[in-house]
PDB file of C-alpha atoms and ligand atoms in Angstrom:
ATOM      1  CA  MET A 215      77.327 138.678 -34.703  1.00 97.00           C
ATOM      2  CA  LYS A 216      74.994 135.492 -33.792  1.00 97.00           C
ATOM      3  CA  ILE A 217      73.131 136.732 -30.830  1.00 98.00           C
ATOM      4  CA  GLY A 218      71.104 134.520 -28.268  1.00 98.00           C
ATOM      5  CA  ILE A 219      69.236 136.495 -25.726  1.00 98.00           C
ATOM      6  CA  VAL A 220      67.633 134.154 -23.076  1.00 98.00           C
ATOM      7  CA  VAL A 221      64.727 135.408 -21.408  1.00 98.00           C
ATOM      8  CA  PHE A 222      63.110 134.761 -18.531  1.00 97.00           C
ATOM      9  CA  SER A 223      59.021 136.196 -18.068  1.00 97.00           C
ATOM     10  CA  HIS A 224      56.947 135.570 -16.042  1.00 95.00           C
ATOM     11  CA  THR A 225      54.373 138.712 -16.943  1.00 96.00           C
ATOM     12  CA  GLY A 226      55.790 139.450 -20.021  1.00 98.00           C
ATOM     13  CA  ASN A 227      57.654 142.808 -19.143  1.00 98.00           C
ATOM     14  CA  THR A 228      60.449 141.441 -19.420  1.00 98.00           C
ATOM     15  CA  LEU A 229      59.987 140.316 -22.526  1.00 98.00           C
ATOM     16  CA  ARG A 230      59.007 142.906 -24.268  1.00 98.00           C
ATOM     17  CA  ALA A 231      62.110 144.784 -23.848  1.00 98.00           C
ATOM     18  CA  ALA A 232      64.055 141.700 -24.577  1.00 98.00           C
ATOM     19  CA  GLY A 233      61.948 141.976 -27.561  1.00 98.00           C
ATOM     20  CA  ALA A 234      63.079 145.391 -28.805  1.00 98.00           C
ATOM     21  CA  LEU A 235      66.683 144.772 -27.570  1.00 98.00           C
ATOM     22  CA  GLU A 236      66.185 142.411 -30.748  1.00 98.00           C
ATOM     23  CA  SER A 237      64.825 144.384 -32.957  1.00 98.00           C
ATOM     24  CA  GLU A 238      67.517 146.851 -32.144  1.00 98.00           C
ATOM     25  CA  LEU A 239      70.281 144.286 -32.782  1.00 98.00           C
ATOM     26  CA  LEU A 240      68.701 143.432 -36.121  1.00 98.00           C
ATOM     27  CA  GLU A 241      68.815 147.450 -36.864  1.00 98.00           C
ATOM     28  CA  ARG A 242      72.587 146.809 -36.651  1.00 98.00           C
ATOM     29  CA  GLY A 243      73.084 144.166 -38.810  1.00 98.00           C
ATOM     30  CA  HIS A 244      73.053 141.307 -35.971  1.00 98.00           C
ATOM     31  CA  ASP A 245      71.537 137.798 -36.256  1.00 98.00           C
ATOM     32  CA  PRO A 246      69.505 137.815 -32.103  1.00 98.00           C
ATOM     33  CA  GLU A 247      67.342 135.214 -31.732  1.00 98.00           C
ATOM     34  CA  ILE A 248      65.478 134.690 -28.380  1.00 98.00           C
ATOM     35  CA  LEU A 249      65.354 131.763 -26.712  1.00 98.00           C
ATOM     36  CA  ARG A 250      62.633 131.586 -23.586  1.00 97.00           C
ATOM     37  CA  LEU A 251      63.094 129.249 -20.150  1.00 97.00           C
ATOM     38  CA  GLU A 252      60.328 128.312 -19.342  1.00 95.00           C
ATOM     39  CA  VAL A 253      58.701 126.518 -16.322  1.00 94.00           C
ATOM     40  CA  PRO A 254      56.217 124.076 -14.916  1.00 92.00           C
ATOM     41  CA  ALA A 255      53.117 125.419 -15.680  1.00 90.00           C
ATOM     42  CA  ASP A 256      52.268 125.601 -11.118  1.00 90.00           C
ATOM     43  CA  TYR A 257      55.455 127.889 -11.232  1.00 91.00           C
ATOM     44  CA  LYS A 258      54.783 130.192  -8.637  1.00 90.00           C
ATOM     45  CA  PRO A 259      57.446 133.729  -8.942  1.00 89.00           C
ATOM     46  CA  GLY A 260      59.437 133.863  -6.122  1.00 81.00           C
ATOM     47  CA  GLU A 261      59.616 130.122  -5.600  1.00 84.00           C
ATOM     48  CA  ALA A 262      63.569 129.547  -3.997  1.00 82.00           C
ATOM     49  CA  ALA A 263      63.240 125.893  -6.220  1.00 82.00           C
ATOM     50  CA  VAL A 264      62.962 125.604  -9.737  1.00 88.00           C
ATOM     51  CA  GLU A 265      63.097 122.858 -12.111  1.00 88.00           C
ATOM     52  CA  LEU A 266      63.967 124.562 -15.396  1.00 93.00           C
ATOM     53  CA  GLU A 267      61.963 122.443 -18.894  1.00 91.00           C
ATOM     54  CA  GLY A 268      64.680 122.041 -20.957  1.00 87.00           C
ATOM     55  CA  ILE A 269      67.817 124.252 -21.160  1.00 93.00           C
ATOM     56  CA  PRO A 270      67.808 126.398 -24.115  1.00 95.00           C
ATOM     57  CA  ASP A 271      70.463 125.757 -26.947  1.00 93.00           C
ATOM     58  CA  ILE A 272      72.825 128.361 -27.250  1.00 96.00           C
ATOM     59  CA  SER A 273      75.866 126.260 -29.613  1.00 91.00           C
ATOM     60  CA  GLY A 274      76.884 128.759 -32.072  1.00 92.00           C
ATOM     61  CA  CYS A 275      75.877 132.460 -29.942  1.00 96.00           C
ATOM     62  CA  ASP A 276      78.842 134.368 -30.480  1.00 96.00           C
ATOM     63  CA  GLY A 277      77.610 137.042 -27.886  1.00 97.00           C
ATOM     64  CA  LEU A 278      74.945 136.012 -25.260  1.00 98.00           C
ATOM     65  CA  VAL A 279      72.020 138.515 -23.191  1.00 98.00           C
ATOM     66  CA  PHE A 280      70.989 136.766 -19.906  1.00 98.00           C
ATOM     67  CA  ALA A 281      67.021 138.818 -19.704  1.00 98.00           C
ATOM     68  CA  SER A 282      65.556 138.175 -16.381  1.00 98.00           C
ATOM     69  CA  PRO A 283      62.901 140.410 -13.962  1.00 98.00           C
ATOM     70  CA  VAL A 284      64.248 140.924  -9.752  1.00 98.00           C
ATOM     71  CA  HIS A 285      62.889 138.692  -7.607  1.00 97.00           C
ATOM     72  CA  ALA A 286      62.255 139.965  -4.513  1.00 96.00           C
ATOM     73  CA  PHE A 287      64.965 142.205  -3.899  1.00 97.00           C
ATOM     74  CA  SER A 288      67.507 139.550  -6.143  1.00 96.00           C
ATOM     75  CA  LEU A 289      67.414 137.989 -10.077  1.00 97.00           C
ATOM     76  CA  SER A 290      65.232 135.535 -10.659  1.00 97.00           C
ATOM     77  CA  ALA A 291      65.643 131.665  -9.570  1.00 95.00           C
ATOM     78  CA  VAL A 292      64.942 131.341 -12.546  1.00 96.00           C
ATOM     79  CA  MET A 293      67.746 132.661 -13.719  1.00 97.00           C
ATOM     80  CA  ARG A 294      69.594 131.624 -11.179  1.00 96.00           C
ATOM     81  CA  GLU A 295      68.973 128.009 -11.913  1.00 95.00           C
ATOM     82  CA  TYR A 296      69.891 128.886 -15.441  1.00 96.00           C
ATOM     83  CA  LEU A 297      73.216 130.040 -14.968  1.00 96.00           C
ATOM     84  CA  GLY A 298      73.927 127.332 -12.293  1.00 94.00           C
ATOM     85  CA  ARG A 299      73.412 125.079 -15.574  1.00 93.00           C
ATOM     86  CA  ALA A 300      74.260 126.086 -18.577  1.00 94.00           C
ATOM     87  CA  GLU A 301      78.013 126.000 -20.462  1.00 92.00           C
ATOM     88  CA  ILE A 302      78.699 129.133 -21.956  1.00 93.00           C
ATOM     89  CA  PRO A 303      81.753 128.748 -24.039  1.00 92.00           C
ATOM     90  CA  PRO A 304      84.759 131.197 -22.602  1.00 89.00           C
ATOM     91  CA  GLY A 305      84.725 134.089 -25.179  1.00 90.00           C
ATOM     92  CA  THR A 306      81.625 134.715 -25.991  1.00 95.00           C
ATOM     93  CA  ARG A 307      80.276 138.086 -25.350  1.00 96.00           C
ATOM     94  CA  LYS A 308      77.680 138.561 -22.259  1.00 97.00           C
ATOM     95  CA  ALA A 309      75.823 141.271 -20.752  1.00 98.00           C
ATOM     96  CA  ALA A 310      72.483 141.738 -18.788  1.00 98.00           C
ATOM     97  CA  LEU A 311      69.305 143.080 -19.156  1.00 98.00           C
ATOM     98  CA  ILE A 312      67.021 143.252 -15.730  1.00 98.00           C
ATOM     99  CA  THR A 313      63.420 144.767 -15.666  1.00 98.00           C
ATOM    100  CA  GLN A 314      62.073 145.410 -12.219  1.00 98.00           C
ATOM    101  CA  HIS A 315      58.751 146.991 -11.254  1.00 98.00           C
ATOM    102  CA  LEU A 316      60.044 149.640  -8.483  1.00 97.00           C
ATOM    103  CA  PRO A 317      61.132 152.394  -9.594  1.00 96.00           C
ATOM    104  CA  PHE A 318      65.554 152.713  -8.035  1.00 96.00           C
ATOM    105  CA  ALA A 319      67.708 149.618  -8.910  1.00 97.00           C
ATOM    106  CA  TRP A 320      69.363 149.801  -6.044  1.00 97.00           C
ATOM    107  CA  LEU A 321      65.827 147.891  -5.060  1.00 97.00           C
ATOM    108  CA  GLY A 322      66.730 144.970  -6.515  1.00 98.00           C
ATOM    109  CA  GLY A 323      67.798 146.087  -9.727  1.00 98.00           C
ATOM    110  CA  ASN A 324      71.476 146.791  -8.546  1.00 98.00           C
ATOM    111  CA  ARG A 325      71.879 143.436  -7.388  1.00 98.00           C
ATOM    112  CA  ALA A 326      70.760 140.892  -9.445  1.00 98.00           C
ATOM    113  CA  LEU A 327      72.662 142.670 -11.950  1.00 98.00           C
ATOM    114  CA  ARG A 328      76.231 142.000  -9.043  1.00 97.00           C
ATOM    115  CA  GLN A 329      74.136 138.156  -9.338  1.00 97.00           C
ATOM    116  CA  LEU A 330      74.138 137.668 -12.794  1.00 97.00           C
ATOM    117  CA  GLU A 331      77.682 138.847 -12.943  1.00 96.00           C
ATOM    118  CA  ALA A 332      78.738 136.829 -10.437  1.00 96.00           C
ATOM    119  CA  ALA A 333      75.844 133.439 -12.178  1.00 94.00           C
ATOM    120  CA  CYS A 334      78.479 134.172 -14.843  1.00 91.00           C
ATOM    121  CA  GLY A 335      81.792 134.074 -13.543  1.00 87.00           C
ATOM    122  CA  GLY A 336      82.864 137.567 -13.423  1.00 87.00           C
ATOM    123  CA  SER A 337      83.063 138.055 -16.809  1.00 89.00           C
ATOM    124  CA  LEU A 338      79.777 140.202 -17.995  1.00 96.00           C
ATOM    125  CA  ASN A 339      80.498 143.031 -20.718  1.00 96.00           C
ATOM    126  CA  GLY A 340      77.532 145.346 -18.912  1.00 97.00           C
ATOM    127  CA  GLY A 341      74.012 145.516 -18.698  1.00 97.00           C
ATOM    128  CA  ALA A 342      70.688 147.403 -18.351  1.00 98.00           C
ATOM    129  CA  ILE A 343      68.186 147.970 -15.231  1.00 98.00           C
ATOM    130  CA  VAL A 344      64.575 149.210 -16.675  1.00 98.00           C
ATOM    131  CA  ASN A 345      62.270 150.880 -14.205  1.00 98.00           C
ATOM    132  CA  TRP A 346      58.947 149.433 -15.384  1.00 98.00           C
ATOM    133  CA  SER A 347      56.844 151.857 -12.839  1.00 98.00           C
ATOM    134  CA  ARG A 348      59.252 155.024 -14.419  1.00 97.00           C
ATOM    135  CA  SER A 349      57.422 156.907 -16.936  1.00 97.00           C
ATOM    136  CA  ASN A 350      59.837 157.087 -18.874  1.00 98.00           C
ATOM    137  CA  ARG A 351      59.570 153.708 -18.875  1.00 98.00           C
ATOM    138  CA  GLU A 352      59.542 153.345 -22.993  1.00 98.00           C
ATOM    139  CA  ARG A 353      62.238 155.400 -22.970  1.00 98.00           C
ATOM    140  CA  GLN A 354      64.362 153.531 -20.677  1.00 98.00           C
ATOM    141  CA  ILE A 355      63.951 150.389 -22.374  1.00 98.00           C
ATOM    142  CA  GLU A 356      65.336 151.970 -25.765  1.00 98.00           C
ATOM    143  CA  GLU A 357      67.846 152.916 -24.181  1.00 98.00           C
ATOM    144  CA  ALA A 358      68.701 149.796 -22.749  1.00 98.00           C
ATOM    145  CA  ALA A 359      67.894 147.912 -26.272  1.00 98.00           C
ATOM    146  CA  ALA A 360      71.012 150.774 -27.657  1.00 98.00           C
ATOM    147  CA  LYS A 361      73.426 149.973 -24.516  1.00 98.00           C
ATOM    148  CA  ILE A 362      73.322 146.262 -24.704  1.00 98.00           C
ATOM    149  CA  ALA A 363      73.340 145.874 -28.061  1.00 98.00           C
ATOM    150  CA  GLY A 364      76.365 148.686 -28.552  1.00 98.00           C
ATOM    151  CA  LEU A 365      78.719 146.002 -26.578  1.00 97.00           C
ATOM    152  CA  PHE A 366      78.706 143.902 -28.776  1.00 97.00           C
TER     153      PHE A 366
HETATM  154  C1  FMN B 221      57.486 137.417  -7.183  1.00 77.38           C
HETATM  155  C2  FMN B 221      57.814 138.868  -6.746  1.00 77.38           C
HETATM  156  C3  FMN B 221      59.245 139.660  -6.295  1.00 77.38           C
HETATM  157  C4  FMN B 221      58.862 141.022  -7.007  1.00 77.38           C
HETATM  158  N1  FMN B 221      60.429 141.242  -6.083  1.00 77.38           N
HETATM  159  C5  FMN B 221      60.125 142.175  -7.001  1.00 77.38           C
HETATM  160  C6  FMN B 221      61.578 143.656  -5.902  1.00 77.38           C
HETATM  161  O1  FMN B 221      62.087 143.065  -5.448  1.00 77.38           O
HETATM  162  N2  FMN B 221      61.843 144.312  -6.723  1.00 77.38           N
HETATM  163  C7  FMN B 221      61.210 145.227  -7.505  1.00 77.38           C
HETATM  164  O2  FMN B 221      61.263 146.036  -8.228  1.00 77.38           O
HETATM  165  N3  FMN B 221      60.318 144.278  -8.651  1.00 77.38           N
HETATM  166  C8  FMN B 221      59.354 143.133  -8.165  1.00 77.38           C
HETATM  167  N4  FMN B 221      59.134 142.669  -8.642  1.00 77.38           N
HETATM  168  C9  FMN B 221      58.250 142.997 -10.138  1.00 77.38           C
HETATM  169  C10 FMN B 221      59.201 142.206 -11.550  1.00 77.38           C
HETATM  170  O3  FMN B 221      60.710 142.330 -10.734  1.00 77.38           O
HETATM  171  C11 FMN B 221      58.780 143.195 -12.596  1.00 77.38           C
HETATM  172  O4  FMN B 221      57.244 143.399 -12.019  1.00 77.38           O
HETATM  173  C12 FMN B 221      59.143 142.501 -13.291  1.00 77.38           C
HETATM  174  O5  FMN B 221      59.611 143.687 -14.583  1.00 77.38           O
HETATM  175  C13 FMN B 221      58.629 141.403 -14.411  1.00 77.38           C
HETATM  176  O6  FMN B 221      58.829 141.181 -15.370  1.00 77.38           O
HETATM  177  P1  FMN B 221      58.204 139.685 -15.767  1.00 77.38           P
HETATM  178  O7  FMN B 221      56.749 140.403 -16.727  1.00 77.38           O
HETATM  179  O8  FMN B 221      59.262 139.633 -17.146  1.00 77.38           O
HETATM  180  O9  FMN B 221      58.051 138.391 -15.199  1.00 77.38           O
HETATM  181  C14 FMN B 221      59.243 141.560  -7.948  1.00 77.38           C
HETATM  182  C15 FMN B 221      57.824 140.246  -8.907  1.00 77.38           C
HETATM  183  C16 FMN B 221      57.172 138.863  -8.086  1.00 77.38           C
HETATM  184  C17 FMN B 221      55.893 138.570  -9.587  1.00 77.38           C
END
């Protein structure tokens, strides 16, 4: 299955987790591609309004994963902006990969997942949260990759 992993990552954490997911999908025989959301050079994380530098081409993707950090206990404004503009063909399988610094999902991760699902019209097939400051972070990344890959 061709799977687009649409990633916003400001400091590299989400991109790293997305890379682990890409490897896992490849191992399972899928055809994944990381599609980065780019922002202007003067973008400051947490800004409510953001202008994307282009929208990645998701045509031909049978599945999509939206990968984003938590900003201020919410889904990043960059991913919100993207999802507001993306035209996702009906029937596309969709999943979410969220990273956050704080150790508990209730400190933003759960809310970000809910916001992402709402932005997808309630049709998210599943998702995972990685708590970056936890000592078992590497295992969380592996488990998130396996969980999300299993949705496709
Ligand atoms: C402006 C800003 C707000 C953040 N707010 C939260 C938050 O509410 N909860 C949390 O757990 N982490 C928060 N973080 C931490 C990021 O979610 C975390 O470091 C994430 O893994 C960064 O991903 P990235 O390296 O892909 O940008 C915040 C980071 C920034 C820059």
